PDB file of C-alpha atoms in Angstrom:
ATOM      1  CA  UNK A 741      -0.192  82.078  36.180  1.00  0.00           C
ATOM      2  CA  UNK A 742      -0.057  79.873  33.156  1.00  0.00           C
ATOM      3  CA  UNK A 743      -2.044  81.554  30.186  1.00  0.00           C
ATOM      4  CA  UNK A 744      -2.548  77.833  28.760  1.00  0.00           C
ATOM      5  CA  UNK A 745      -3.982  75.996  31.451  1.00  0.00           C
ATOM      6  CA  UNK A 746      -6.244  79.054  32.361  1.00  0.00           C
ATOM      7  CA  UNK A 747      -7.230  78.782  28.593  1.00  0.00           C
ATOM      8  CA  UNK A 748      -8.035  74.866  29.175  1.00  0.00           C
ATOM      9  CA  UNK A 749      -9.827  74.942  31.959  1.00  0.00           C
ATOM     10  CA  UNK A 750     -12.463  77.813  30.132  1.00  0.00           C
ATOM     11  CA  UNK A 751     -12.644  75.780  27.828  1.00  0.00           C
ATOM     12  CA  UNK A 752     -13.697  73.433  29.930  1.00  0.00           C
ATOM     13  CA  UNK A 753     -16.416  75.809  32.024  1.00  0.00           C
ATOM     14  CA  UNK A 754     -17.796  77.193  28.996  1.00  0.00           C
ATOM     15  CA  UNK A 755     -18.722  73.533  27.920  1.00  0.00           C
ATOM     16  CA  UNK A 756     -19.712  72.489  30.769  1.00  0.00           C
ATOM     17  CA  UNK A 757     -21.792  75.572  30.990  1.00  0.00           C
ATOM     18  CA  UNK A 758     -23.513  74.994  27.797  1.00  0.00           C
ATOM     19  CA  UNK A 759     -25.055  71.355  28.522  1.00  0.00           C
ATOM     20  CA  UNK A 760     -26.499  73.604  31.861  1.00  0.00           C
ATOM     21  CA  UNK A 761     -24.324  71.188  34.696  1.00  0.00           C
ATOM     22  CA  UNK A 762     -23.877  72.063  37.735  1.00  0.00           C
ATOM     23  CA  UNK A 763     -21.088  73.522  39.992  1.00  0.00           C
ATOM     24  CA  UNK A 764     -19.976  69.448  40.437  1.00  0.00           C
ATOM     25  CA  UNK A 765     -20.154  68.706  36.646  1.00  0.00           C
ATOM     26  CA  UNK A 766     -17.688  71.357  35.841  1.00  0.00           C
ATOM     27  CA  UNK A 767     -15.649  70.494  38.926  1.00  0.00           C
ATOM     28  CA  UNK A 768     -15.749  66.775  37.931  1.00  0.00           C
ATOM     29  CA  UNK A 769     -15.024  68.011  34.107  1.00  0.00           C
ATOM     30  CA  UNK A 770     -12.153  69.751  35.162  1.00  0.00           C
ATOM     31  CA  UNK A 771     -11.002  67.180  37.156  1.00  0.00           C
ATOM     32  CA  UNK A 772     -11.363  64.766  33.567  1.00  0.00           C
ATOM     33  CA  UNK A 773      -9.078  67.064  31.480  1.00  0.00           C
ATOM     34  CA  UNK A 774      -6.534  67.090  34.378  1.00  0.00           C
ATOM     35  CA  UNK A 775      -6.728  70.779  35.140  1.00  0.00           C
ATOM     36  CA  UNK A 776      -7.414  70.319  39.240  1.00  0.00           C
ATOM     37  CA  UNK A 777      -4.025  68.482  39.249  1.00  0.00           C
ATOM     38  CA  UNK A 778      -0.532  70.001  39.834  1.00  0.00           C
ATOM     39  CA  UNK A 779       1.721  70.798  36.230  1.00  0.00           C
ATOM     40  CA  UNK A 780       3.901  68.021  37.010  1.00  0.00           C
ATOM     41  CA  UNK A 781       1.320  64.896  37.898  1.00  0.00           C
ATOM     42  CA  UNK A 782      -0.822  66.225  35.070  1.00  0.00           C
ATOM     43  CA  UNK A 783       2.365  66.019  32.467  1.00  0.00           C
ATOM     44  CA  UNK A 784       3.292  63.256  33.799  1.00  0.00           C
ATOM     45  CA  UNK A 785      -0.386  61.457  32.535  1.00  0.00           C
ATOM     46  CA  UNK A 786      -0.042  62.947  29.544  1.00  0.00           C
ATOM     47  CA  UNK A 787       3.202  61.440  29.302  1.00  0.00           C
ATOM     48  CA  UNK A 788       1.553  57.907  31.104  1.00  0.00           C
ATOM     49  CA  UNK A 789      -1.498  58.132  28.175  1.00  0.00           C
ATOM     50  CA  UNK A 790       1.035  58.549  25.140  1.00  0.00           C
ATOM     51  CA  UNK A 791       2.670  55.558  26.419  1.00  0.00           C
ATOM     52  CA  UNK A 792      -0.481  53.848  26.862  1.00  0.00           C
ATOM     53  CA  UNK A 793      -1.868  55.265  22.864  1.00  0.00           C
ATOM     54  CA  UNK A 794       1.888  53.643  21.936  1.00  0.00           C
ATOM     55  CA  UNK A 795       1.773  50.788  23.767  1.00  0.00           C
ATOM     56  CA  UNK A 796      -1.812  50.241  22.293  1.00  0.00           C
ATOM     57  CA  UNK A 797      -0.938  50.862  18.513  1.00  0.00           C
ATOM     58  CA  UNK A 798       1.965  48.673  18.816  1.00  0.00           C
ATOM     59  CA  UNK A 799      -0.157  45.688  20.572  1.00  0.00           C
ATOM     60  CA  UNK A 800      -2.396  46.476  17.818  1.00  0.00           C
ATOM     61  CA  UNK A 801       0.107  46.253  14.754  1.00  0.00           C
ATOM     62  CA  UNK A 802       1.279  43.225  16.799  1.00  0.00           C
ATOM     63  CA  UNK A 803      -2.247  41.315  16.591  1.00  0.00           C
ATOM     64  CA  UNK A 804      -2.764  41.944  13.262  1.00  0.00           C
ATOM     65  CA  UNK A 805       0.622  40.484  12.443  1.00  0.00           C
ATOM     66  CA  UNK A 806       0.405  37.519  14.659  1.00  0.00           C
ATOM     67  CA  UNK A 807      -3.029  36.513  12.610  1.00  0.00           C
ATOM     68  CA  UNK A 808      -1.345  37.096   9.707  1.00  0.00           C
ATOM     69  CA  UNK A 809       1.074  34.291  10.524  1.00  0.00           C
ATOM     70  CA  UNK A 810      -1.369  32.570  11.982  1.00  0.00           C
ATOM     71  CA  UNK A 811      -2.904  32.720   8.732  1.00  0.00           C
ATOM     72  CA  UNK A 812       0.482  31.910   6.658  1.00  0.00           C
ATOM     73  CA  UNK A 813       0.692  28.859   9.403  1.00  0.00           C
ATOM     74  CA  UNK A 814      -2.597  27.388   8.609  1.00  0.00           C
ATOM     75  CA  UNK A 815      -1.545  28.074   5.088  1.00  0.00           C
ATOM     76  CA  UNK A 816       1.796  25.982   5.004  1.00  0.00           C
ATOM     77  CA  UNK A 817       0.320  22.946   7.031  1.00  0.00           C
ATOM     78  CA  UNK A 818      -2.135  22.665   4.365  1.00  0.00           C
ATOM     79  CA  UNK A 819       0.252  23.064   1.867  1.00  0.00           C
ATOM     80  CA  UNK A 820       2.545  20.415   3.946  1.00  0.00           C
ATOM     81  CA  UNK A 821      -0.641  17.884   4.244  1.00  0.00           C
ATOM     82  CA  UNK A 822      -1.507  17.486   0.312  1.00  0.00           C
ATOM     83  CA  UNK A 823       2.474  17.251  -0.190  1.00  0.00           C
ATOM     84  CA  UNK A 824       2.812  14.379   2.246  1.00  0.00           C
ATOM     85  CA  UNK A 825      -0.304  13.025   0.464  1.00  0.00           C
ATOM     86  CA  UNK A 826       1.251  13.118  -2.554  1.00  0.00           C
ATOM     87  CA  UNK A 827       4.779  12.039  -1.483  1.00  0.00           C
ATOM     88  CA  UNK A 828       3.373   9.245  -0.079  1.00  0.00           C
ATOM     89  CA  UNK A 829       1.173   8.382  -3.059  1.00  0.00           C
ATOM     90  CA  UNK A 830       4.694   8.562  -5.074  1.00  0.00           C
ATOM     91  CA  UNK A 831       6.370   6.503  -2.811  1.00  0.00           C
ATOM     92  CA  UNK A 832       4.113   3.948  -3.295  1.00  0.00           C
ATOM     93  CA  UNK A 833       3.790   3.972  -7.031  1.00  0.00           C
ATOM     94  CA  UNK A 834       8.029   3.491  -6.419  1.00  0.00           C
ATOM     95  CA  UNK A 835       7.417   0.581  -4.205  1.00  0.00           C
ATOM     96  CA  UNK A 836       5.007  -0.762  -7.029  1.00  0.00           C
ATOM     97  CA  UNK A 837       7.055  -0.056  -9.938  1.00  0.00           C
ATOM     98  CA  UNK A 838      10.484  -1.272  -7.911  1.00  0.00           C
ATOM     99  CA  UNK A 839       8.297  -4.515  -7.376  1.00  0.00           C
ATOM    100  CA  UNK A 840       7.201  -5.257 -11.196  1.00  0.00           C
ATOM    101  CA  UNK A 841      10.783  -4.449 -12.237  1.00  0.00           C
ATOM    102  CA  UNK A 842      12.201  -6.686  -9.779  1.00  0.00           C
ATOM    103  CA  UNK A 843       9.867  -9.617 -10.741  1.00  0.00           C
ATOM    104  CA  UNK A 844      10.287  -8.769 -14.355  1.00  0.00           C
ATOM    105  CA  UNK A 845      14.213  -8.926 -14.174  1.00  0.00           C
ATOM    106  CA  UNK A 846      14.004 -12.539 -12.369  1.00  0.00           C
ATOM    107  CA  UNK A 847      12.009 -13.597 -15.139  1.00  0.00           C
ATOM    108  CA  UNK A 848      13.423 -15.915 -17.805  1.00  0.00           C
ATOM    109  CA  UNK A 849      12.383 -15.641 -21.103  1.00  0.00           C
ATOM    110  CA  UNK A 850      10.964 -19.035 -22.247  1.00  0.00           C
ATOM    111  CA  UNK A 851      13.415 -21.692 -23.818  1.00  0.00           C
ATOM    112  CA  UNK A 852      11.266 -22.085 -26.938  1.00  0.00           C
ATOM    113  CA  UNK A 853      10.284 -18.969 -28.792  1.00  0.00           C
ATOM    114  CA  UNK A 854       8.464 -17.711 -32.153  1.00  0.00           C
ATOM    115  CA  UNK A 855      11.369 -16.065 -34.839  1.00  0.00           C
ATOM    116  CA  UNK A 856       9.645 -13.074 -35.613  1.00  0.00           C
ATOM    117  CA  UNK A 857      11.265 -13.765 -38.970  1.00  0.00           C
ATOM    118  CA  UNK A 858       9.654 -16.507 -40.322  1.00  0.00           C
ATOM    119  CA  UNK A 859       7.542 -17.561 -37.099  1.00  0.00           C
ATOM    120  CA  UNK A 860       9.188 -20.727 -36.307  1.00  0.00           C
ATOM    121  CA  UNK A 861      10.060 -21.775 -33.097  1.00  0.00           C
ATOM    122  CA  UNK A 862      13.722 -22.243 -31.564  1.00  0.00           C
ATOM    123  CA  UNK A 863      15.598 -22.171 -28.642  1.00  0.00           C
ATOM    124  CA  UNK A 864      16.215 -19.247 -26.982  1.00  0.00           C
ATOM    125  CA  UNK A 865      19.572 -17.774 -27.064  1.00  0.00           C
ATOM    126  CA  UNK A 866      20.376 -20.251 -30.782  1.00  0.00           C
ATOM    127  CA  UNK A 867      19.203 -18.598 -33.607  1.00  0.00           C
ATOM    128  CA  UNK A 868      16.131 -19.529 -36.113  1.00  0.00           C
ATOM    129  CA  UNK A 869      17.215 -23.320 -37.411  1.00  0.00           C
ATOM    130  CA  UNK A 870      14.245 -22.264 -40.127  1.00  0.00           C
ATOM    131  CA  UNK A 871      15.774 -18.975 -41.313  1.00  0.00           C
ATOM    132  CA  UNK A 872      19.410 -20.190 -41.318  1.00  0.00           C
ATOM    133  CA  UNK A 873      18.584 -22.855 -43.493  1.00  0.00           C
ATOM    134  CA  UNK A 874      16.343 -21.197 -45.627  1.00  0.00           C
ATOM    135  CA  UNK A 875      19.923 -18.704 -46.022  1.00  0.00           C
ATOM    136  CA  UNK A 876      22.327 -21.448 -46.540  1.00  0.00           C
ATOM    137  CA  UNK A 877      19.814 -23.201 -48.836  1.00  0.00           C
ATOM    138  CA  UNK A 878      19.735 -19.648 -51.009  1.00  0.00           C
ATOM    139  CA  UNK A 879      23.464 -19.699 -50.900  1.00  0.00           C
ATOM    140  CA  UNK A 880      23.513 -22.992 -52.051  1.00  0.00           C
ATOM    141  CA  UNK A 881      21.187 -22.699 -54.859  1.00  0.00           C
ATOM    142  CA  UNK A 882      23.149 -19.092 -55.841  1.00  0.00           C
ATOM    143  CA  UNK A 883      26.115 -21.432 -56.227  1.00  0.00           C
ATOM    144  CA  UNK A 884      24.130 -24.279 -58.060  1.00  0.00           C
ATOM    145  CA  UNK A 885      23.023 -21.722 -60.632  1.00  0.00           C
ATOM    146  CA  UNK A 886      26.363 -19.911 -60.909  1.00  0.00           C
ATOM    147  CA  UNK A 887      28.389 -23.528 -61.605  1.00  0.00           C
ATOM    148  CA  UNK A 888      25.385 -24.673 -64.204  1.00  0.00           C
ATOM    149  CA  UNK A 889      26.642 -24.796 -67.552  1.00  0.00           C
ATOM    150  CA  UNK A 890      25.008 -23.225 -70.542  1.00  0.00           C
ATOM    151  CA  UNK A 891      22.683 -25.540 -72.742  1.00  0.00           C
ATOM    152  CA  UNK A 892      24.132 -27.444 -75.292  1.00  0.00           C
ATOM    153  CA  UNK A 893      27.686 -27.202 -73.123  1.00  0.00           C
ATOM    154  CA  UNK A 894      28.366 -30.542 -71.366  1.00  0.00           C
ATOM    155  CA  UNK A 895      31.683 -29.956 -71.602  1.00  0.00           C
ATOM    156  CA  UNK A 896      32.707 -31.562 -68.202  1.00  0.00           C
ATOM    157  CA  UNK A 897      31.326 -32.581 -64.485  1.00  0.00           C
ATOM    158  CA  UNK A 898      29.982 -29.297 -63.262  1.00  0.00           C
ATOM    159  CA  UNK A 899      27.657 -30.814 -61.206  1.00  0.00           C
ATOM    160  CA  UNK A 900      27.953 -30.921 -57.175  1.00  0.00           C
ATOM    161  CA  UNK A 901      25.497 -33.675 -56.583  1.00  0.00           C
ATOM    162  CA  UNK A 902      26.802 -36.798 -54.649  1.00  0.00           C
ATOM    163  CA  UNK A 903      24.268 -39.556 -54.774  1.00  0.00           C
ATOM    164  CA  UNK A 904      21.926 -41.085 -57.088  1.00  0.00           C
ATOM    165  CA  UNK A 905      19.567 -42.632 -54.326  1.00  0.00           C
ATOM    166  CA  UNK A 906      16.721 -44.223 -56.965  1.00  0.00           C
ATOM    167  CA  UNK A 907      19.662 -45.074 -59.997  1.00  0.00           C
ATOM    168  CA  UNK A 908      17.507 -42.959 -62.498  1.00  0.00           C
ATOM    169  CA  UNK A 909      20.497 -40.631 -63.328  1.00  0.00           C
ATOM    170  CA  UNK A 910      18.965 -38.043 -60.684  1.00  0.00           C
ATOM    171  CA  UNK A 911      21.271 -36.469 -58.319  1.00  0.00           C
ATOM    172  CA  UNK A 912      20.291 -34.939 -55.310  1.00  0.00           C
ATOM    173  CA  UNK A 913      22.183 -32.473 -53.193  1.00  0.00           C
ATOM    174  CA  UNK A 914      22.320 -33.499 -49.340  1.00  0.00           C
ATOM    175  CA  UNK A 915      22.011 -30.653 -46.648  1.00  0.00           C
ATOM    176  CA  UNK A 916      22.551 -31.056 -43.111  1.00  0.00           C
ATOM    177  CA  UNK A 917      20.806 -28.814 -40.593  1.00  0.00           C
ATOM    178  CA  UNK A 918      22.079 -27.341 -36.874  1.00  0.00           C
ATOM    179  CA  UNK A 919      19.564 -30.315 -35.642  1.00  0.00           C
ATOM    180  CA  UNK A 920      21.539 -32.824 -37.544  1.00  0.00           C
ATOM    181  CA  UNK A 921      18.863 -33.567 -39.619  1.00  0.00           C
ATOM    182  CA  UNK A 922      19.552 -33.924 -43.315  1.00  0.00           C
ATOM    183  CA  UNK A 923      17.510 -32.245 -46.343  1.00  0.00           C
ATOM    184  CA  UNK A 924      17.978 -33.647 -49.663  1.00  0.00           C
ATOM    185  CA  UNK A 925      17.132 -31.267 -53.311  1.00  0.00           C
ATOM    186  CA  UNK A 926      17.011 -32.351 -56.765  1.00  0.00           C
ATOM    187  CA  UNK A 927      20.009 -31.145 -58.348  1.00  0.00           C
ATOM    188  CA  UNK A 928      19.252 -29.085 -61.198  1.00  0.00           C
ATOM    189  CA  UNK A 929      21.495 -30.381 -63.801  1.00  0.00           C
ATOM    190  CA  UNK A 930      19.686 -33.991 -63.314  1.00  0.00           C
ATOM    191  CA  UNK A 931      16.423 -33.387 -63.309  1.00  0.00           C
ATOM    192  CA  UNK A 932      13.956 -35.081 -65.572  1.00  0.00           C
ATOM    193  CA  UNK A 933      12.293 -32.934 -68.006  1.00  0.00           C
ATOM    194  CA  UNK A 934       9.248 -30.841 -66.569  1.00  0.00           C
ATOM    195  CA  UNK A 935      10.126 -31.934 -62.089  1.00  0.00           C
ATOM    196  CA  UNK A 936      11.192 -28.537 -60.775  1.00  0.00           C
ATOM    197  CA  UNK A 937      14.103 -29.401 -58.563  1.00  0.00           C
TER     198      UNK A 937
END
């Protein structure tokens, strides 16, 4: 006789006997905690229902894991959507930009421009006609000043003035220009009293 399964199935009578069931209703709950069955077929459904509560738990732990990625999924293609939104927005700011600087670099700049100097205009790639003979006329005046003898010393020809266009005794300095154009000054040692030169 086997002291535990004797102990079971009390158990199982006094219950029964306490909610007042029949001879059936402890038979049948009996039969329920797998006391009417031989040792072996009832260990071997205790062994079948662990399996089952194991089986169960890990099916469980299983579906909560698969939502999870599920989850993590639904996550990343969001994710992945607003990127390709925003590669694509990049892309075509490229395309844009690549355009202007392509259209930019086959322009030509103008063949006249403004010298930001003096604001003249000239031809593109020559420099400012304006400012380089406003600096060769400085030089030249530098030198007309520095060869200018003192007052009261006439000593000899100083002077570097080559023509006397009107035959009044004035001489006037001749300048020619990248154009070819010629400027004529008053040279300082001729001038009449009270014409700045």
């Amino acid at each position: 006789m086997n002291a535990r399964r004797v102990t079971a199935a009390a158990g199982v009578v006094h219950a029964a006997m306490q909610s007042r069931q029949t001879a059936a209703g402890i038979a049948a709950a009996l039969e329920a905690a797998c006391l009417l069955q031989s040792p072996e077929t009832a260990a071997e459904q205790r062994e079948t229902a662990a399996a089952l509560r194991d089986t169960l738990g890990a099916l469980l732990e299983t579906q909560v894991e698969r939502d999870a990625l599920r989850a993590r999924v639904a996550e990343l293609e969001t994710e992945r959507h607003s990127t390709n939104e925003a590669l694509s927005d990049a892309a075509e700011a490229l395309r844009a930009n690549r355009d202007r600087i392509a259209e930019l670099e086959a322009l030509k700049p103008a063949r006249f421009q403004d010298c930001p100097v003096c604001g003249a205009g000239y031809e593109y790639g020559q420099p400012c006609s304006q400012c380089e003979f406003r600096s060769r006329m400085a030089a030249a005046e530098a030198l007309a000043e520095r060869s200018t003898p003192p007052v009261g010393d006439q000593s000899g020809p100083v002077c570097q003035c080559r023509t006397d266009r009107d035959g009044d005794g004035t001489g006037w300095i001749r300048y020619q220009g990248r154009d070819g154009e010629f400027v004529e000054l008053r040279c300082r040692n001729h001038a009449a009293p009270g014409v700045s030169a």
